[in-house]
Rosetta silent file (secondary structure, phi, psi, omega in degrees, C-alpha in Angstrom):
SEQUENCE: XXXXXXXXXXXXXXXXXXXXXXXXXXXXXXXXXXXXXXXXXXXXXXXXXXXXXXXXXXXXXXXXXXXXXXXXXXXXXXXXXXXXXXXXXXXXXXXXXXXXXXXXXXXXXXXXXXXXXXXXXXXXXXXXXXXXXXXXXXXXXXXXXXXXXXXXXXXXXXXXXXXXXXXXXXXXXXXXXXXXXXXXXXXXXXXXXXXXXXXXXXXXXXXXXXXXXXXXXXXXXXXXXXXXXXXXXXXXXXXXXXXXXXXXXXXXXXXXXXXXXXXX
SCORE:     score description
SCORE:     0.000 S_00000001
   1 L     0.000  -23.224 -170.191  -28.104  -41.836    7.388 S_00000001
   2 L   -71.475  -23.298 -175.178  -24.415  -42.015    8.684 S_00000001
   3 L   -89.754   -2.208 -178.559  -23.461  -39.095    6.396 S_00000001
   4 H   -65.070  -38.300  176.367  -26.260  -36.784    7.619 S_00000001
   5 H   -64.212  -43.520  176.247  -24.359  -35.215   10.504 S_00000001
   6 H   -59.546  -36.841 -179.220  -21.423  -34.437    8.307 S_00000001
   7 H   -73.132  -36.780  178.219  -23.678  -32.944    5.612 S_00000001
   8 H   -71.010  -41.942  178.060  -25.586  -30.785    8.203 S_00000001
   9 H   -54.970  -53.245 -177.821  -22.306  -29.758    9.805 S_00000001
  10 H   -58.331  -45.743 -177.344  -20.839  -28.676    6.372 S_00000001
  11 H   -57.569  -50.174 -172.263  -24.139  -26.778    5.619 S_00000001
  12 H   -65.255  -43.879 -179.741  -23.996  -24.897    8.975 S_00000001
  13 H   -64.464  -33.196  177.319  -20.244  -24.007    8.685 S_00000001
  14 H   -65.539  -44.281 -175.147  -20.820  -22.681    5.159 S_00000001
  15 H   -65.720  -34.428  179.629  -23.783  -20.612    6.419 S_00000001
  16 L   -82.693   -3.618  179.857  -21.644  -19.259    9.311 S_00000001
  17 L    60.088   55.454  174.045  -18.817  -18.503    6.803 S_00000001
  18 L  -119.897   68.601 -178.452  -16.247  -20.685    8.587 S_00000001
  19 H   -63.782  -31.377 -177.619  -14.414  -22.213    5.682 S_00000001
  20 H   -71.308  -39.127  169.937  -11.299  -23.093    7.633 S_00000001
  21 H   -49.314  -58.440 -173.730  -13.461  -24.980   10.226 S_00000001
  22 H   -57.048  -38.092 -172.706  -15.068  -26.954    7.367 S_00000001
  23 H   -78.436  -35.606 -166.712  -11.713  -27.741    5.719 S_00000001
  24 H  -108.427  -13.833 -168.563   -9.761  -28.639    8.869 S_00000001
  25 H   -62.989  -35.673  179.060  -12.143  -29.949   11.535 S_00000001
  26 H   -73.297  -44.032  175.536  -11.826  -33.643   10.638 S_00000001
  27 H   -62.232  -45.292  177.237   -8.139  -33.743   10.160 S_00000001
  28 H   -65.200  -37.240  176.563   -7.537  -31.702   13.282 S_00000001
  29 H   -60.808  -37.641  178.212   -9.806  -33.915   15.307 S_00000001
  30 H   -72.979  -33.829  176.226   -7.712  -37.021   14.485 S_00000001
  31 H   -63.009  -47.887 -178.485   -4.534  -35.099   15.321 S_00000001
  32 H   -64.850  -36.666  179.848   -5.895  -33.984   18.740 S_00000001
  33 H   -62.960  -42.662  177.728   -7.212  -37.526   19.485 S_00000001
  34 H   -63.055  -35.796 -178.685   -3.706  -38.906   18.697 S_00000001
  35 H   -86.716   -4.694  175.755   -2.174  -36.300   21.045 S_00000001
  36 L    80.876   19.494 -175.983   -4.668  -36.932   23.767 S_00000001
  37 L   -88.896  145.689 -173.441   -6.017  -33.358   23.843 S_00000001
  38 L   -77.622  172.454 -175.919   -9.507  -32.609   25.244 S_00000001
  39 H   -59.551  -36.762 -176.206  -12.409  -31.061   23.307 S_00000001
  40 H   -66.532  -47.607  179.105  -11.609  -27.516   24.582 S_00000001
  41 H   -65.946  -31.003 -179.611   -7.980  -27.593   23.168 S_00000001
  42 H   -71.293  -45.794  176.113   -9.279  -29.056   19.995 S_00000001
  43 H   -58.855  -40.214 -177.009  -11.786  -26.142   19.561 S_00000001
  44 H   -63.525  -44.624  178.261   -9.089  -23.595   20.491 S_00000001
  45 H   -62.956  -41.274 -179.241   -6.762  -24.926   17.787 S_00000001
  46 H   -64.941  -47.489  178.065   -9.594  -24.937   15.262 S_00000001
  47 H   -59.394  -40.347  178.656  -10.549  -21.410   16.163 S_00000001
  48 H   -65.654  -39.749  177.965   -6.963  -20.164   15.942 S_00000001
  49 H   -60.937  -39.028 -178.963   -6.656  -21.714   12.400 S_00000001
  50 H   -68.721  -35.157 -177.118   -9.866  -19.877   11.339 S_00000001
  51 H   -68.136  -45.408  175.082   -8.562  -16.622   12.750 S_00000001
  52 H   -57.203  -53.622  179.886   -5.146  -16.961   11.006 S_00000001
  53 H   -62.158  -40.530  176.225   -6.780  -17.804    7.671 S_00000001
  54 H   -64.674  -37.569  178.553   -9.260  -14.884    8.027 S_00000001
  55 H   -66.475  -42.301 -178.547   -6.423  -12.490    8.714 S_00000001
  56 H   -60.394  -48.924  176.257   -4.579  -13.711    5.609 S_00000001
  57 H   -62.080  -31.346  174.678   -7.671  -13.249    3.461 S_00000001
  58 H   -68.157  -39.219  178.657   -8.336   -9.811    4.844 S_00000001
  59 H   -64.825  -41.370 -179.494   -4.767   -8.730    4.047 S_00000001
  60 H   -66.726  -36.393  177.080   -5.028  -10.174    0.494 S_00000001
  61 H   -65.998  -40.636  178.498   -8.356   -8.320    0.050 S_00000001
  62 H   -62.911  -45.837  179.174   -6.775   -5.021    1.244 S_00000001
  63 H   -56.623  -46.265 -178.709   -3.875   -5.473   -1.115 S_00000001
  64 H   -68.593  -39.528 -174.141   -6.129   -6.116   -4.083 S_00000001
  65 H   -68.197  -30.934 -178.478   -8.412   -3.137   -3.206 S_00000001
  66 H   -67.710  -20.688 -175.017   -5.307   -0.881   -2.997 S_00000001
  67 L    53.383   45.063  174.371   -4.434   -1.495   -6.599 S_00000001
  68 L   -60.183  141.743  174.861   -0.698   -1.495   -6.056 S_00000001
  69 L   -70.298  -27.853  178.958    1.226   -1.724   -9.362 S_00000001
  70 L  -156.611  149.639 -178.425    3.455   -4.219   -7.615 S_00000001
  71 L   -94.274  115.703  179.924    3.620   -5.732   -4.100 S_00000001
  72 L  -129.317  138.338  175.902    6.977   -4.652   -2.465 S_00000001
  73 L  -106.205  165.737  178.561    7.940   -4.791    1.171 S_00000001
  74 H   -72.882  -16.813  178.294   10.449   -2.698    2.941 S_00000001
  75 H   -64.523  -25.122 -176.577   12.542   -5.828    3.617 S_00000001
  76 H   -92.666   -1.469 -177.278   13.610   -5.698   -0.055 S_00000001
  77 L   -85.783  131.455 -177.402   14.626   -2.053   -0.025 S_00000001
  78 L   -89.627   95.964 -176.778   18.363   -1.344   -0.093 S_00000001
  79 H   -69.996  -28.590 -178.828   18.594    1.473    2.487 S_00000001
  80 H   -63.106  -27.288 -176.899   22.404    1.590    2.063 S_00000001
  81 H   -76.770  -15.896  176.420   22.022    2.781   -1.513 S_00000001
  82 L  -123.224   79.631 -172.741   20.190    5.997   -0.312 S_00000001
  83 L   -66.682  -18.661  176.357   22.146    7.334    2.649 S_00000001
  84 L   -71.465  -18.768  179.450   20.025   10.423    2.834 S_00000001
  85 L   -80.602  130.437  179.854   16.952    8.354    3.833 S_00000001
  86 L   -76.282   96.966 -179.539   16.208    8.037    7.521 S_00000001
  87 H   -60.120  -45.797 -175.073   15.903    4.265    7.887 S_00000001
  88 H   -58.210  -44.738 -176.989   14.913    4.487   11.535 S_00000001
  89 H   -65.166  -41.027 -173.761   11.988    6.891   10.694 S_00000001
  90 H   -67.348  -42.805 -178.072   10.809    4.604    7.748 S_00000001
  91 H   -65.944  -33.983  176.798   10.773    1.526   10.035 S_00000001
  92 H   -64.448  -46.608  178.457    8.903    3.511   12.659 S_00000001
  93 H   -61.226  -28.510  178.784    6.405    4.567   10.035 S_00000001
  94 L   -64.669  -17.759  178.388    5.957    0.900    8.994 S_00000001
  95 L   -72.460  -18.651  175.665    4.129    0.390   12.304 S_00000001
  96 L    69.291   16.445  176.673    1.367    2.515   10.698 S_00000001
  97 H   -68.416  -26.599  178.843    0.605    4.439   13.899 S_00000001
  98 H   -59.218  -31.324 -176.850    0.844    7.692   11.885 S_00000001
  99 H   -69.025  -36.453  174.086   -2.244    6.619   10.043 S_00000001
 100 H   -64.263  -31.383  177.044   -4.194    6.450   13.308 S_00000001
 101 L   -88.960    2.901  178.333   -3.008    9.962   14.021 S_00000001
 102 L    56.775   45.460  173.168   -3.970   11.047   10.514 S_00000001
 103 L   -98.106  160.400 -172.625   -0.484   12.288    9.648 S_00000001
 104 E  -109.365  167.089  173.563    0.973   12.559    6.175 S_00000001
 105 E  -132.876  133.817  173.593    4.220   11.485    4.536 S_00000001
 106 E  -125.298  117.818  176.397    6.092   13.204    1.681 S_00000001
 107 E  -102.459  117.812 -178.351    8.991   11.320    0.111 S_00000001
 108 E  -119.212  134.213  174.137   11.076   13.823   -2.003 S_00000001
 109 L   170.361  168.207 -175.351   14.086   13.109   -4.165 S_00000001
 110 L   -69.568  165.007 -175.317   15.397   12.779   -7.653 S_00000001
 111 L   -60.031  142.192  177.529   14.286   10.099   -9.996 S_00000001
 112 L    90.339    5.038 -171.697   15.290    6.523   -9.389 S_00000001
 113 L   -96.174    2.272  172.693   15.914    6.709   -5.746 S_00000001
 114 L    98.487   22.126 -174.871   13.181    4.274   -4.653 S_00000001
 115 H   -66.632  -41.521  178.979   10.374    6.658   -3.552 S_00000001
 116 H   -61.208  -42.825 -174.709    7.706    4.321   -5.185 S_00000001
 117 H   -64.652  -41.494  177.078    9.230    1.294   -3.447 S_00000001
 118 H   -64.864  -39.416  179.567    8.976    3.119   -0.101 S_00000001
 119 H   -63.409  -42.558 -176.873    5.441    4.139   -0.785 S_00000001
 120 H   -69.600  -40.742 -179.057    4.491    0.579   -1.820 S_00000001
 121 H   -64.168  -41.357  174.869    6.269   -0.827    1.344 S_00000001
 122 H   -68.360  -35.713  175.876    4.476    1.495    3.698 S_00000001
 123 H   -62.319  -41.609  176.304    1.222    0.801    1.882 S_00000001
 124 H   -65.271  -43.840  174.238    1.674   -2.955    2.276 S_00000001
 125 H   -56.513  -41.816  177.720    2.450   -2.484    6.006 S_00000001
 126 H   -64.543  -36.253  175.704   -0.782   -0.531    6.429 S_00000001
 127 H   -67.920  -32.526  176.624   -2.667   -3.294    4.716 S_00000001
 128 H   -69.805  -23.508  174.271   -1.143   -5.860    7.037 S_00000001
 129 L   -89.741    7.975 -179.781   -2.458   -3.783    9.889 S_00000001
 130 L    74.996   25.421 -178.759   -6.013   -4.033    8.485 S_00000001
 131 L  -100.438  145.167  178.291   -6.084   -0.498    7.240 S_00000001
 132 L   -77.466  138.377 -172.403   -7.686    0.515    3.913 S_00000001
 133 E  -133.613  143.436  174.491   -5.186    1.793    1.389 S_00000001
 134 E  -129.625  138.953 -178.047   -5.518    3.406   -2.117 S_00000001
 135 E  -128.198  138.307  168.073   -2.645    3.772   -4.552 S_00000001
 136 E  -165.872  159.449  169.656   -2.410    5.824   -7.770 S_00000001
 137 E   -80.445  157.144 -178.614   -0.057    8.055   -9.627 S_00000001
 138 H   -60.324  -42.885 -174.182   -0.906   11.845   -9.601 S_00000001
 139 H   -69.124  -37.537  177.211   -1.435   11.881  -13.364 S_00000001
 140 H   -68.969  -36.758  176.665   -3.645    8.776  -13.404 S_00000001
 141 H   -64.438  -43.305  176.733   -5.699   10.085  -10.424 S_00000001
 142 H   -58.400  -45.321 -175.479   -6.268   13.391  -12.255 S_00000001
 143 H   -65.410  -38.509  178.640   -7.380   11.539  -15.336 S_00000001
 144 H   -64.773  -41.932  178.668   -9.815    9.488  -13.206 S_00000001
 145 H   -62.134  -41.550 -179.961  -11.190   12.700  -11.561 S_00000001
 146 H   -64.538  -42.885  176.854  -11.717   14.390  -14.909 S_00000001
 147 H   -59.635  -40.265 -179.360  -13.364   11.368  -16.276 S_00000001
 148 H   -71.667  -32.076  175.468  -15.633   10.996  -13.329 S_00000001
 149 H   -63.599  -46.550 -177.041  -16.583   14.692  -13.524 S_00000001
 150 H   -66.095  -31.265 -179.389  -17.563   14.237  -17.189 S_00000001
 151 L   -94.549   12.283  170.107  -19.625   11.116  -16.346 S_00000001
 152 L    66.096   30.796  175.607  -21.474   12.812  -13.471 S_00000001
 153 L  -132.771   29.569 -177.118  -19.915   10.494  -10.777 S_00000001
 154 H   -68.848  -40.019 -177.308  -17.262   12.752   -9.362 S_00000001
 155 H   -64.179  -35.052  176.499  -18.886   12.949   -5.885 S_00000001
 156 H   -66.984  -41.969  173.338  -18.824    9.177   -5.576 S_00000001
 157 H   -56.743  -47.572 -177.729  -15.146    9.071   -6.504 S_00000001
 158 H   -61.146  -39.720  179.245  -14.329   11.823   -4.071 S_00000001
 159 H   -64.298  -44.152 -177.582  -16.153    9.948   -1.282 S_00000001
 160 H   -63.053  -43.686  179.132  -14.106    6.794   -2.073 S_00000001
 161 H   -64.956  -32.477  179.597  -10.843    8.713   -2.029 S_00000001
 162 H   -74.092  -24.126 -176.720  -11.759   10.404    1.192 S_00000001
 163 H   -79.219  -15.963  178.716  -12.598    7.080    2.806 S_00000001
 164 L   -68.796  140.916  170.673   -9.174    5.475    2.583 S_00000001
 165 L   -68.169  -35.580  176.382   -7.228    5.460    5.829 S_00000001
 166 E  -132.819  128.645  176.090   -4.141    5.913    3.713 S_00000001
 167 E  -116.854  121.128 -175.312   -4.101    7.324    0.182 S_00000001
 168 E  -104.800  118.037  179.429   -0.767    7.036   -1.700 S_00000001
 169 E  -120.187  109.115 -170.602   -0.313    9.461   -4.541 S_00000001
 170 E   -92.843  150.276  170.141    2.878    8.616   -6.482 S_00000001
 171 E    62.909   39.900  169.813    4.986   10.671   -8.928 S_00000001
 172 E   -62.796  123.124  177.314    3.680   14.127   -8.155 S_00000001
 173 L   108.749  -11.969 -177.561    5.552   16.515  -10.403 S_00000001
 174 L   -76.159  -34.655 -179.876    6.468   14.181  -13.307 S_00000001
 175 L  -126.038  125.424  174.478    3.515   15.659  -15.365 S_00000001
 176 L   -60.076  149.172 -179.755    2.253   19.202  -15.267 S_00000001
 177 L  -110.376  150.180  175.045   -1.485   19.433  -14.552 S_00000001
 178 L   -68.307  168.719 -178.057   -4.139   21.421  -16.281 S_00000001
 179 H   -65.285  -41.547  177.471   -5.903   24.022  -14.187 S_00000001
 180 H   -62.935  -44.258 -178.835   -9.013   21.899  -13.819 S_00000001
 181 H   -64.069  -40.658  179.851   -6.896   18.913  -12.945 S_00000001
 182 H   -60.000  -43.142 -174.784   -4.869   20.810  -10.405 S_00000001
 183 H   -70.815  -38.971  176.924   -8.097   22.051   -8.753 S_00000001
 184 H   -68.058  -38.930  174.213   -9.588   18.566   -8.613 S_00000001
 185 H   -67.548  -40.844  171.689   -6.431   17.065   -7.102 S_00000001
 186 H   -59.415  -35.010  173.273   -6.313   19.863   -4.590 S_00000001
 187 H   -57.310  -42.862 -177.966   -9.912   19.056   -3.647 S_00000001
 188 H   -60.723  -49.192 -174.834   -8.813   15.449   -2.877 S_00000001
 189 H   -65.965  -35.593 -174.625   -6.050   16.717   -0.461 S_00000001
 190 H   -71.794  -33.693  178.571   -8.459   19.219    1.044 S_00000001
 191 H   -70.778  -26.921 -177.183  -11.167   16.592    1.726 S_00000001
 192 L   -99.339    6.193  176.465   -8.670   14.369    3.424 S_00000001
 193 L   -60.435  115.606 -179.181   -7.148   17.096    5.631 S_00000001
 194 L    60.721   15.972  175.450   -7.067   15.858    9.228 S_00000001
 195 L  -114.482  -26.296 -176.996   -9.486   13.050    8.219 S_00000001
 196 L  -159.873  162.772 -178.467   -7.023   10.500    6.708 S_00000001
 197 E   -91.129  144.257  177.020   -3.325   10.095    5.998 S_00000001
 198 E  -127.052  129.903  177.836   -1.950   10.893    2.585 S_00000001
 199 E  -112.395  125.491 -176.955    1.489    9.770    1.273 S_00000001
 200 E  -121.570  135.366  167.441    2.982   11.677   -1.658 S_00000001
 201 E  -113.547  137.772 -176.199    6.125   11.004   -3.652 S_00000001
 202 E  -148.038  144.468  174.967    7.644   13.688   -5.684 S_00000001
 203 L   -90.934    1.258 -176.443   10.781   14.371   -7.688 S_00000001
 204 L  -111.524  137.810  170.072   10.453   18.152   -7.108 S_00000001
 205 L   -66.410  158.123 -172.657   11.424   20.174   -4.030 S_00000001
 206 H   -54.711  -39.632 -175.571    8.513   22.072   -2.515 S_00000001
 207 H   -69.691   -3.995  175.275    9.517   25.466   -4.127 S_00000001
 208 H  -108.511    6.252 -175.688    8.941   23.865   -7.561 S_00000001
 209 L   -72.721  -20.218  176.801    5.546   22.496   -6.968 S_00000001
 210 H   -63.315  -28.095  174.951    4.002   25.597   -8.450 S_00000001
 211 H   -60.501  -23.924 -179.457    5.243   24.394  -11.802 S_00000001
 212 H   -85.334  -55.520 -172.095    2.885   21.433  -11.417 S_00000001
 213 H   -83.813  -14.975  173.173   -0.181   23.183  -10.120 S_00000001
 214 L    74.735    4.320 -177.688    0.297   26.349  -12.115 S_00000001
 215 L  -147.945  124.215  177.654   -0.857   28.644   -9.259 S_00000001
 216 H   -63.549  -36.588 -177.418    1.076   29.995   -6.315 S_00000001
 217 H   -65.286  -52.228  176.907   -2.108   30.439   -4.408 S_00000001
 218 H   -57.195  -44.495 -179.276   -3.204   26.816   -4.977 S_00000001
 219 H   -64.989  -44.774  179.594    0.223   25.441   -4.263 S_00000001
 220 H   -59.594  -47.411  178.711    0.504   27.399   -1.051 S_00000001
 221 H   -62.496  -37.035  176.957   -2.872   26.273    0.204 S_00000001
 222 H   -66.352  -45.288 -178.604   -2.038   22.568   -0.685 S_00000001
 223 H   -66.794  -35.603  179.613    1.316   22.651    1.080 S_00000001
 224 H   -61.286  -40.893  177.601   -0.254   24.268    4.087 S_00000001
 225 H   -75.752  -43.775 -177.843   -2.691   21.355    4.521 S_00000001
 226 H   -70.911  -25.996  178.806   -0.255   18.634    3.519 S_00000001
 227 L  -103.030    9.051 -179.350    2.584   19.686    5.722 S_00000001
 228 L   -63.837  -46.242  176.005    0.543   20.549    8.801 S_00000001
 229 L  -129.455   96.102 -171.345    1.163   17.056   10.268 S_00000001
 230 E  -137.057  153.528  163.443    3.936   15.479    8.143 S_00000001
 231 E  -121.990  127.749 -176.114    6.917   13.279    7.988 S_00000001
 232 E  -103.678  120.839  172.053    9.330   14.202    5.296 S_00000001
 233 E   -99.489  109.568  179.809   11.544   11.542    3.765 S_00000001
 234 E   -88.332  121.433 -169.744   14.406   12.927    1.901 S_00000001
 235 L  -128.239   55.870  179.522   15.607   10.550   -0.780 S_00000001
 236 L   -92.496  149.734 -179.143   18.257   12.399   -2.863 S_00000001
 237 L   156.829 -174.298  177.643   21.202   10.519   -4.288 S_00000001
 238 L   -68.545  153.500  177.510   22.349    8.606   -7.331 S_00000001
 239 L   -63.586  121.874 -177.912   19.611    6.738   -9.214 S_00000001
 240 H   -68.549  -38.497 -179.561   19.201    3.355   -7.531 S_00000001
 241 H   -66.342  -42.338  178.773   17.790    1.927  -10.760 S_00000001
 242 H   -63.370  -39.866 -179.960   20.738    3.277  -12.888 S_00000001
 243 H   -66.695  -41.061  175.937   23.246    1.878  -10.463 S_00000001
 244 H   -56.400  -46.250 -176.559   21.502   -1.475  -10.561 S_00000001
 245 H   -65.034  -40.246  175.573   21.581   -1.487  -14.328 S_00000001
 246 H   -58.941  -43.894 -178.048   25.332   -0.572  -14.335 S_00000001
 247 H   -66.833  -39.810  178.975   26.096   -3.408  -11.952 S_00000001
 248 H   -60.296  -46.675 -176.874   24.131   -5.855  -14.088 S_00000001
 249 H   -64.441  -38.302  179.396   26.058   -4.715  -17.218 S_00000001
 250 H   -67.202  -35.077  178.343   29.394   -5.043  -15.485 S_00000001
 251 H   -65.686  -47.094  177.837   28.491   -8.568  -14.291 S_00000001
 252 H   -55.691  -44.030 -178.459   27.388   -9.445  -17.827 S_00000001
 253 H   -70.948  -37.438  179.711   30.604   -8.192  -19.350 S_00000001
 254 H   -71.906  -22.977  178.915   32.717   -9.998  -16.857 S_00000001
 255 H   -83.990  -17.073  178.559   30.843  -13.287  -17.589 S_00000001
 256 L   -77.508  125.338  178.951   31.434  -12.873  -21.431 S_00000001
 257 L   -66.867  143.805  177.846   34.620  -14.566  -22.572 S_00000001
 258 L   -64.556  148.570  178.239   37.083  -12.143  -24.195 S_00000001
 259 L   -61.219  133.853 -178.017   37.410  -12.287  -27.972 S_00000001
 260 L   -88.199  113.703 -176.527   40.122  -14.697  -29.128 S_00000001
 261 L   -61.076  -21.175 -177.400   42.504  -12.732  -31.396 S_00000001
 262 L   -80.229  -15.371  179.412   43.619  -15.895  -33.191 S_00000001
 263 L   -84.488  150.359 -175.434   40.197  -16.547  -34.522 S_00000001
 264 L   -73.077    0.000    0.000   39.123  -14.910  -37.894 S_00000001
């Protein structure tokens, strides 16, 4: 009979979906008793632990649902390597207030300058603010749209894409799109216009986007919507990845002992 209250309490806490209460209540009760804290402060600490853990689980769920190829924060980005990038603006955008205002971001620059890293970092920051985020490359997204159309589930996918508070479309311009693919991608942008924020990274300047969409009319309409409320991040410079590889090669060469000419 002595175990009955604990069993009932465990049952009720599970039913109320309070796993941290269940895990911590006994240990925390002993700590608070040792510190001479009253029941109100004990409950306050327990509630705070539950909220902190719930926030952590929520962020983890948002990150998983975003389908990031990797989790990268802005803290690990080398801003000094890309002088053209406005660091102050990026850090301001990391507050994610632009998402509330339904503004867009376009990161433009040559290959290897860290555009994807910036997109991932801003996406992670939005997840940490409790916002729903989706991530995909332009080519993979178009493939999904075409597949969904063929399988009669395009409307469901379009609703899902329109529902994200922030949709990140990476690597626009790396692969030319078919006419149908370009039209489907345009529809995604159009459905999100002034309803949600879209972050696009591209290796092409705007005047070359026609080579991707194959139509000046479609490209013009897309840019009109995408740039109406937009923050543009210019990321031109030497390839960050190439410079990193060169530095690693130099360090490896310096660490290798020179050949001894006296040896055969």
